[in-house]
Short mmCIF file of C-alpha atoms in Angstrom, two decimals:
data_model
loop_
_atom_site.label_atom_id
_atom_site.label_comp_id
_atom_site.label_asym_id
_atom_site.label_seq_id
_atom_site.Cartn_x
_atom_site.Cartn_y
_atom_site.Cartn_z
CA MET X 1 42.68 -87.34 -38.69
CA ALA X 2 45.03 -90.07 -37.37
CA SER X 3 43.86 -93.55 -37.47
CA ALA X 4 43.06 -95.30 -34.13
CA LEU X 5 43.61 -98.72 -35.80
CA PHE X 6 47.07 -97.61 -36.78
CA SER X 7 48.12 -96.13 -33.55
CA PRO X 8 50.86 -97.94 -31.66
CA LEU X 9 50.20 -100.17 -28.56
CA THR X 10 52.83 -101.22 -25.99
CA LEU X 11 52.23 -104.58 -23.81
CA ARG X 12 54.93 -104.53 -21.16
CA SER X 13 58.18 -104.11 -23.15
CA LEU X 14 56.50 -105.14 -26.60
CA ARG X 15 55.80 -102.24 -28.84
CA LEU X 16 53.17 -103.14 -31.64
CA GLU X 17 53.29 -100.63 -34.40
CA HIS X 18 49.42 -100.90 -34.85
CA ARG X 19 46.34 -102.60 -33.64
CA GLY X 20 45.68 -104.79 -36.54
CA TRP X 21 46.59 -108.40 -35.81
CA VAL X 22 46.18 -111.99 -37.21
CA SER X 23 43.97 -114.26 -35.18
CA PRO X 24 44.93 -117.88 -34.64
CA MET X 25 43.81 -120.02 -37.61
CA CYS X 26 44.39 -123.85 -37.54
CA GLN X 27 45.73 -125.04 -40.98
CA TYR X 28 45.67 -128.98 -40.27
CA SER X 29 48.82 -129.07 -42.35
CA CYS X 30 51.36 -130.99 -40.34
CA GLU X 31 52.44 -134.37 -41.64
CA PRO X 32 51.90 -136.95 -38.90
CA GLU X 33 53.22 -139.86 -40.92
CA THR X 34 56.59 -138.28 -40.98
CA ALA X 35 56.79 -135.46 -38.22
CA GLU X 36 54.07 -135.33 -35.48
CA GLY X 37 53.01 -131.99 -34.94
CA VAL X 38 55.90 -130.16 -36.80
CA PRO X 39 54.97 -127.16 -38.70
CA THR X 40 55.71 -127.44 -42.64
CA ASP X 41 56.51 -125.07 -45.39
CA TRP X 42 52.83 -124.34 -45.51
CA HIS X 43 52.99 -122.81 -42.19
CA LEU X 44 56.05 -120.67 -43.12
CA MET X 45 54.09 -119.26 -46.39
CA HIS X 46 50.88 -118.96 -44.54
CA LEU X 47 52.19 -116.88 -41.62
CA GLY X 48 54.84 -115.26 -43.87
CA SER X 49 52.49 -113.86 -46.11
CA PHE X 50 50.87 -111.87 -43.24
CA ALA X 51 54.15 -110.57 -42.34
CA THR X 52 54.81 -109.25 -45.80
CA GLY X 53 51.08 -107.91 -45.69
CA GLY X 54 51.73 -105.44 -42.92
CA ALA X 55 50.26 -107.13 -39.77
CA ALA X 56 51.73 -105.83 -36.57
CA LEU X 57 51.16 -108.94 -34.49
CA ILE X 58 50.78 -112.51 -35.85
CA LEU X 59 49.34 -115.23 -33.43
CA THR X 60 50.00 -118.72 -34.77
CA GLU X 61 47.54 -121.63 -34.90
CA ALA X 62 46.88 -123.45 -31.64
CA ALA X 63 50.11 -125.39 -30.69
CA ALA X 64 49.43 -128.27 -28.45
CA VAL X 65 51.25 -128.64 -25.34
CA ASN X 66 51.21 -132.37 -25.58
CA PRO X 67 50.42 -135.06 -28.17
CA ALA X 68 46.94 -135.79 -26.79
CA GLY X 69 46.24 -132.14 -26.82
CA ARG X 70 46.14 -131.78 -30.68
CA ILE X 71 42.86 -131.11 -32.17
CA SER X 72 43.49 -133.52 -34.91
CA PRO X 73 46.49 -135.72 -36.03
CA ARG X 74 47.46 -132.96 -38.52
CA ASP X 75 47.65 -130.12 -35.89
CA ALA X 76 50.82 -128.36 -34.61
CA GLY X 77 52.50 -128.82 -31.28
CA LEU X 78 55.32 -127.17 -29.12
CA TYR X 79 56.22 -130.10 -27.00
CA ASN X 80 59.43 -131.39 -28.60
CA ASP X 81 62.73 -130.44 -30.14
CA ALA X 82 61.73 -131.00 -33.84
CA GLN X 83 58.53 -128.81 -33.46
CA ALA X 84 60.66 -126.09 -31.74
CA GLU X 85 63.11 -126.10 -34.55
CA SER X 86 60.62 -125.65 -37.30
CA TRP X 87 58.78 -122.87 -35.33
CA THR X 88 62.11 -121.09 -34.92
CA ARG X 89 62.62 -121.01 -38.69
CA ILE X 90 59.31 -119.39 -39.09
CA VAL X 91 59.70 -116.96 -36.22
CA ASP X 92 63.03 -115.84 -37.80
CA PHE X 93 61.38 -115.47 -41.13
CA VAL X 94 58.67 -113.13 -39.79
CA HIS X 95 61.07 -111.05 -37.98
CA ARG X 96 63.12 -110.71 -40.93
CA HIS X 97 60.75 -109.94 -43.61
CA GLY X 98 57.97 -108.18 -41.66
CA THR X 99 56.84 -104.84 -43.02
CA ALA X 100 55.70 -103.38 -39.81
CA GLU X 101 58.29 -104.38 -37.41
CA THR X 102 56.04 -107.31 -37.21
CA LYS X 103 55.79 -109.48 -34.03
CA ILE X 104 54.68 -113.14 -33.56
CA GLY X 105 53.32 -114.97 -30.86
CA THR X 106 52.15 -118.59 -30.34
CA GLN X 107 48.83 -119.89 -28.99
CA LEU X 108 49.31 -122.70 -26.52
CA SER X 109 46.46 -125.02 -26.32
CA HIS X 110 44.95 -128.40 -25.18
CA ALA X 111 41.93 -129.63 -27.09
CA GLY X 112 40.55 -131.90 -24.27
CA ARG X 113 37.46 -133.78 -25.29
CA LYS X 114 37.58 -132.21 -28.79
CA ALA X 115 40.98 -133.76 -29.57
CA SER X 116 41.72 -136.42 -31.93
CA SER X 117 38.96 -135.21 -34.40
CA TYR X 118 39.01 -135.34 -38.26
CA TRP X 119 40.32 -132.18 -39.90
CA PRO X 120 37.73 -130.07 -41.76
CA PHE X 121 38.88 -131.08 -45.30
CA SER X 122 39.12 -134.79 -44.51
CA GLY X 123 35.73 -135.70 -45.70
CA LYS X 124 35.06 -137.14 -42.31
CA THR X 125 33.67 -136.02 -38.80
CA GLY X 126 34.00 -137.04 -35.28
CA THR X 127 36.83 -138.71 -33.49
CA VAL X 128 39.70 -140.31 -35.38
CA PRO X 129 40.11 -143.95 -34.30
CA ALA X 130 43.44 -145.49 -33.20
CA ALA X 131 43.82 -147.32 -36.48
CA GLU X 132 43.95 -144.09 -38.36
CA GLY X 133 46.27 -142.32 -36.01
CA GLY X 134 43.91 -141.05 -33.51
CA TRP X 135 44.00 -141.53 -29.40
CA ASP X 136 41.61 -141.48 -26.51
CA PRO X 137 40.62 -137.90 -25.63
CA VAL X 138 40.44 -136.63 -22.08
CA GLY X 139 38.24 -133.98 -20.21
CA PRO X 140 36.88 -132.81 -16.92
CA GLY X 141 34.32 -135.66 -17.14
CA THR X 142 33.06 -138.43 -19.51
CA GLY X 143 30.44 -136.27 -21.32
CA ALA X 144 31.25 -136.24 -25.06
CA PHE X 145 31.04 -133.48 -27.54
CA ASP X 146 28.13 -134.17 -29.84
CA GLY X 147 29.42 -136.69 -32.33
CA TYR X 148 32.72 -137.53 -30.71
CA ALA X 149 34.10 -140.39 -28.55
CA PRO X 150 33.34 -140.02 -24.80
CA PRO X 151 36.64 -138.61 -23.12
CA SER X 152 38.18 -140.27 -19.84
CA ALA X 153 37.76 -137.95 -16.86
CA MET X 154 41.09 -136.47 -15.82
CA THR X 155 42.66 -137.48 -12.61
CA GLY X 156 44.07 -134.87 -10.34
CA ALA X 157 47.50 -136.12 -11.20
CA GLU X 158 46.66 -135.71 -14.91
CA ILE X 159 45.49 -132.14 -14.39
CA GLU X 160 48.64 -131.33 -12.70
CA GLY X 161 50.52 -132.74 -15.52
CA VAL X 162 48.74 -130.72 -18.07
CA ILE X 163 49.73 -127.67 -16.15
CA ALA X 164 53.26 -128.64 -16.20
CA ASP X 165 53.02 -129.15 -20.11
CA PHE X 166 51.83 -125.64 -20.60
CA VAL X 167 54.86 -124.52 -18.51
CA ALA X 168 57.30 -126.73 -20.69
CA SER X 169 55.86 -125.38 -23.98
CA ALA X 170 55.82 -121.93 -22.60
CA ARG X 171 59.65 -122.28 -22.00
CA ARG X 172 60.00 -123.65 -25.55
CA ALA X 173 58.30 -120.58 -26.92
CA VAL X 174 60.59 -118.23 -25.18
CA GLU X 175 63.65 -120.22 -26.51
CA VAL X 176 62.15 -120.24 -30.05
CA GLY X 177 62.04 -116.43 -29.92
CA PHE X 178 58.27 -115.80 -29.94
CA ASP X 179 57.41 -112.26 -28.80
CA THR X 180 54.43 -113.26 -26.96
CA ILE X 181 52.34 -116.15 -25.63
CA GLU X 182 48.63 -116.58 -25.87
CA ILE X 183 46.83 -119.26 -23.66
CA HIS X 184 44.00 -120.88 -25.44
CA GLY X 185 40.90 -120.72 -22.86
CA ALA X 186 38.21 -120.77 -25.65
CA HIS X 187 36.13 -122.56 -28.26
CA GLY X 188 35.34 -125.57 -26.12
CA TYR X 189 38.89 -126.74 -25.72
CA LEU X 190 40.29 -128.03 -22.35
CA LEU X 191 40.47 -125.00 -20.28
CA HIS X 192 37.15 -123.74 -21.43
CA GLN X 193 35.64 -127.32 -20.77
CA PHE X 194 36.79 -126.84 -17.26
CA GLN X 195 35.16 -123.36 -17.00
CA SER X 196 31.79 -124.10 -18.49
CA PRO X 197 29.22 -125.30 -16.26
CA LEU X 198 27.58 -126.94 -19.23
CA ILE X 199 30.48 -129.42 -19.38
CA ASN X 200 32.36 -129.56 -15.96
CA ASP X 201 30.26 -131.57 -13.44
CA ARG X 202 33.28 -132.30 -11.13
CA THR X 203 32.82 -132.26 -7.42
CA ASP X 204 36.53 -131.89 -6.48
CA GLU X 205 38.51 -128.65 -6.28
CA TRP X 206 38.41 -128.54 -10.17
CA GLY X 207 34.87 -128.24 -10.22
CA GLY X 208 31.95 -127.31 -8.62
CA ASP X 209 31.33 -123.32 -8.19
CA GLU X 210 32.80 -120.80 -10.57
CA ALA X 211 35.92 -120.48 -8.61
CA GLY X 212 36.61 -124.34 -8.87
CA ARG X 213 35.69 -124.28 -12.61
CA ASN X 214 37.93 -121.37 -13.32
CA ARG X 215 40.64 -123.00 -11.22
CA LEU X 216 42.57 -124.73 -13.99
CA MET X 217 42.59 -121.78 -16.50
CA LEU X 218 44.12 -119.35 -13.64
CA ALA X 219 46.40 -122.13 -12.47
CA VAL X 220 47.80 -122.40 -16.19
CA VAL X 221 48.06 -118.45 -16.25
CA ASP X 222 49.81 -118.41 -12.83
CA ALA X 223 52.35 -121.16 -13.83
CA VAL X 224 53.09 -119.71 -17.52
CA ARG X 225 53.46 -116.33 -16.08
CA GLU X 226 56.07 -117.42 -13.62
CA VAL X 227 58.20 -119.04 -16.04
CA ILE X 228 58.28 -116.43 -18.84
CA PRO X 229 60.33 -113.18 -18.78
CA ASP X 230 58.56 -110.28 -17.02
CA SER X 231 59.16 -108.19 -20.10
CA MET X 232 56.96 -110.67 -22.18
CA PRO X 233 53.35 -109.97 -22.45
CA LEU X 234 50.77 -112.76 -21.75
CA LEU X 235 47.59 -113.01 -23.70
CA LEU X 236 44.46 -115.14 -22.78
CA ARG X 237 41.85 -115.99 -25.28
CA ILE X 238 38.27 -116.65 -23.91
CA SER X 239 34.89 -117.48 -25.06
CA ALA X 240 32.81 -114.68 -23.36
CA SER X 241 29.52 -116.55 -23.74
CA ASP X 242 28.56 -120.28 -24.42
CA TRP X 243 25.56 -119.00 -26.37
CA ALA X 244 23.45 -121.57 -24.33
CA GLU X 245 21.25 -121.54 -21.30
CA GLY X 246 23.20 -122.07 -18.20
CA GLY X 247 26.55 -121.72 -19.74
CA VAL X 248 29.26 -118.99 -19.43
CA ASP X 249 27.91 -115.73 -19.78
CA ALA X 250 29.38 -112.16 -20.09
CA GLU X 251 29.21 -111.48 -16.28
CA ALA X 252 31.11 -114.64 -15.55
CA SER X 253 33.74 -113.62 -18.58
CA VAL X 254 34.20 -110.19 -16.68
CA ARG X 255 35.14 -111.96 -13.43
CA LEU X 256 37.41 -114.36 -15.27
CA ALA X 257 39.24 -111.53 -17.06
CA ARG X 258 39.64 -109.50 -13.92
CA ALA X 259 41.10 -112.34 -12.15
CA ALA X 260 43.40 -113.24 -15.18
CA SER X 261 44.57 -109.52 -15.33
CA GLU X 262 45.31 -109.65 -11.49
CA ARG X 263 47.51 -112.53 -12.22
CA GLY X 264 49.57 -111.02 -14.98
CA VAL X 265 47.52 -111.35 -18.20
CA ASP X 266 48.07 -108.20 -20.34
CA LEU X 267 45.32 -108.59 -22.87
CA VAL X 268 42.20 -110.73 -23.10
CA ASP X 269 41.60 -111.95 -26.66
CA VAL X 270 37.80 -112.12 -26.76
CA SER X 271 35.91 -114.69 -28.77
CA SER X 272 32.82 -116.75 -27.88
CA GLY X 273 31.21 -120.15 -28.23
CA GLY X 274 32.40 -123.56 -29.00
CA ALA X 275 31.59 -125.46 -25.58
CA VAL X 276 28.40 -127.22 -26.90
CA ALA X 277 26.97 -128.15 -30.18
CA HIS X 278 23.39 -126.68 -29.15
CA GLN X 279 24.72 -122.97 -29.12
CA THR X 280 22.66 -120.60 -30.79
CA ILE X 281 24.86 -117.51 -32.07
CA PRO X 282 23.31 -114.45 -33.63
CA VAL X 283 26.19 -114.27 -36.20
CA GLY X 284 26.67 -110.99 -37.84
CA PRO X 285 29.28 -108.17 -38.49
CA GLY X 286 31.06 -107.37 -35.18
CA TYR X 287 28.65 -109.63 -33.08
CA GLN X 288 31.37 -110.21 -30.51
CA THR X 289 32.71 -106.50 -30.03
CA GLY X 290 30.14 -105.85 -27.16
CA PHE X 291 31.86 -108.70 -25.21
CA SER X 292 35.19 -107.20 -25.76
CA ALA X 293 33.92 -103.55 -24.72
CA LYS X 294 32.21 -104.91 -21.65
CA ILE X 295 35.17 -106.76 -20.38
CA ARG X 296 37.50 -103.96 -21.32
CA ARG X 297 35.32 -101.59 -19.42
CA GLU X 298 34.33 -103.44 -16.22
CA ALA X 299 37.36 -105.90 -15.78
CA GLY X 300 39.92 -102.95 -16.44
CA VAL X 301 41.98 -105.08 -18.83
CA LYS X 302 43.12 -104.48 -22.57
CA THR X 303 41.10 -106.52 -24.92
CA GLY X 304 41.29 -107.71 -28.50
CA THR X 305 38.07 -108.49 -30.62
CA VAL X 306 37.54 -110.83 -33.39
CA GLY X 307 34.54 -112.11 -35.55
CA LEU X 308 33.40 -110.92 -39.02
CA LEU X 309 35.34 -107.71 -38.73
CA THR X 310 36.24 -107.64 -42.41
CA SER X 311 36.52 -103.98 -43.46
CA ALA X 312 39.09 -101.20 -42.48
CA GLY X 313 36.07 -99.05 -41.30
CA GLN X 314 34.64 -101.64 -39.17
CA ALA X 315 38.08 -102.18 -37.46
CA GLU X 316 38.81 -98.54 -37.07
CA HIS X 317 35.54 -98.04 -35.32
CA ALA X 318 36.05 -100.94 -32.98
CA VAL X 319 39.29 -99.37 -31.60
CA ALA X 320 38.23 -95.80 -31.95
CA THR X 321 35.14 -96.18 -29.99
CA GLY X 322 36.78 -98.15 -27.11
CA GLN X 323 35.22 -101.45 -27.86
CA ALA X 324 38.78 -103.06 -28.05
CA ASP X 325 42.54 -102.26 -27.93
CA GLY X 326 43.12 -104.36 -31.11
CA VAL X 327 41.35 -106.22 -33.84
CA LEU X 328 42.24 -109.68 -34.86
CA ILE X 329 41.47 -110.66 -38.50
CA ALA X 330 40.89 -114.03 -39.55
CA ARG X 331 39.10 -115.09 -42.75
CA ALA X 332 39.52 -111.65 -44.31
CA ALA X 333 43.27 -112.20 -43.93
CA LEU X 334 42.87 -115.70 -45.75
CA ARG X 335 41.14 -113.70 -48.72
CA ASP X 336 43.62 -110.96 -48.66
CA PRO X 337 47.04 -111.68 -46.87
CA HIS X 338 47.78 -107.97 -47.48
CA TRP X 339 44.70 -106.82 -45.61
CA TRP X 340 46.60 -104.39 -43.37
CA LEU X 341 48.50 -102.48 -46.18
CA ARG X 342 45.14 -101.86 -48.08
CA ALA X 343 43.39 -100.93 -44.72
CA ALA X 344 46.07 -98.49 -44.02
CA PHE X 345 45.84 -96.94 -47.29
CA GLU X 346 41.91 -96.60 -46.92
CA LEU X 347 42.36 -94.94 -43.50
CA GLY X 348 44.93 -92.57 -44.80
CA HIS X 349 47.88 -94.15 -42.74
CA GLU X 350 51.41 -94.49 -44.34
CA LEU X 351 52.54 -98.13 -43.68
CA ALA X 352 55.60 -99.35 -45.03
CA TRP X 353 55.42 -101.78 -47.97
CA PRO X 354 58.03 -104.55 -48.68
CA PRO X 355 60.57 -102.88 -51.16
CA GLN X 356 59.96 -105.69 -53.41
CA TYR X 357 56.33 -104.69 -53.66
CA GLU X 358 56.70 -100.97 -53.71
CA ARG X 359 55.99 -100.67 -57.41
CA ALA X 360 52.47 -101.85 -56.57
CA MET X 361 51.63 -99.14 -53.96
CA PRO X 362 48.49 -97.23 -54.61
CA ARG X 363 49.05 -93.46 -55.06
CA ARG X 364 47.01 -90.90 -53.43
CA THR X 365 45.38 -88.39 -55.83
CA PHE X 366 43.85 -86.01 -53.17
#
């Protein structure tokens, strides 16, 4: 039988050879002392390994749309020429050496109140002070994420400025040669902060009811969609649940996804959590696929699913049963950058290997 996971998918004019993709994963490997937010050889190696490993679509780590939007001082950006030049080198490498007509997209982001944080392997937690290269974070209000410095509440002009920054970064992404763009509206970062009733207590047009809280995310969608080619698909990552009482839930996420689709989003990348520290997540294999399935079914939009999907069988089941249109692999890909080559073999699909590696191809004996 033909594999559902290894069947093609077309988003606008972008044809993906199969439905096994790389989820965005921050590497915290830029070198702020010499080049703020500029991807390095580490990023080339990291993303390039997935290209030679058979992934059909690679999404980069979150690329901040302005300096204050970086999660940490070691995070990447796409807001200046030096960053764009480095990303171009990586995009060209992926297109040249990919084994499955590999495509690559960037994830545009602003960390909001979670910005200027220490990177995971720094040995420290919380907000990086100015003396160590940090900066003052911003958010919808002054409420801080647990253990972080309080942000400044954004003014209306600052909000409009962030929308303009997403537009400028989207234009750079097109110039760099990315095949698609994903807007990061999940995991407790700025757009999700505005969306979540657990964080956004504004009473102006950017807060209040659900329409007001969704306004910034949808305004960014509208603005980015307007400046990228009509042929380029636009993706949106959301947290389908805050996993906390009174927060975003699956029903609200269906409504958001439907509105985003009506504005030109072609696929919703469904994750969850990250808004507040007191979340309670029942983590387990495939624990988020139900959200993806519900959004796909009720919002009428294509979805991707992610979260402890580690085996070829799990990924195949998610696509074959209509829970998602694509599966994004993260930690499993770090353990095995050639995950897609192995998965194709296990599912009986012939996926091209790099010619340099063909001597290592497993041979079927049945």
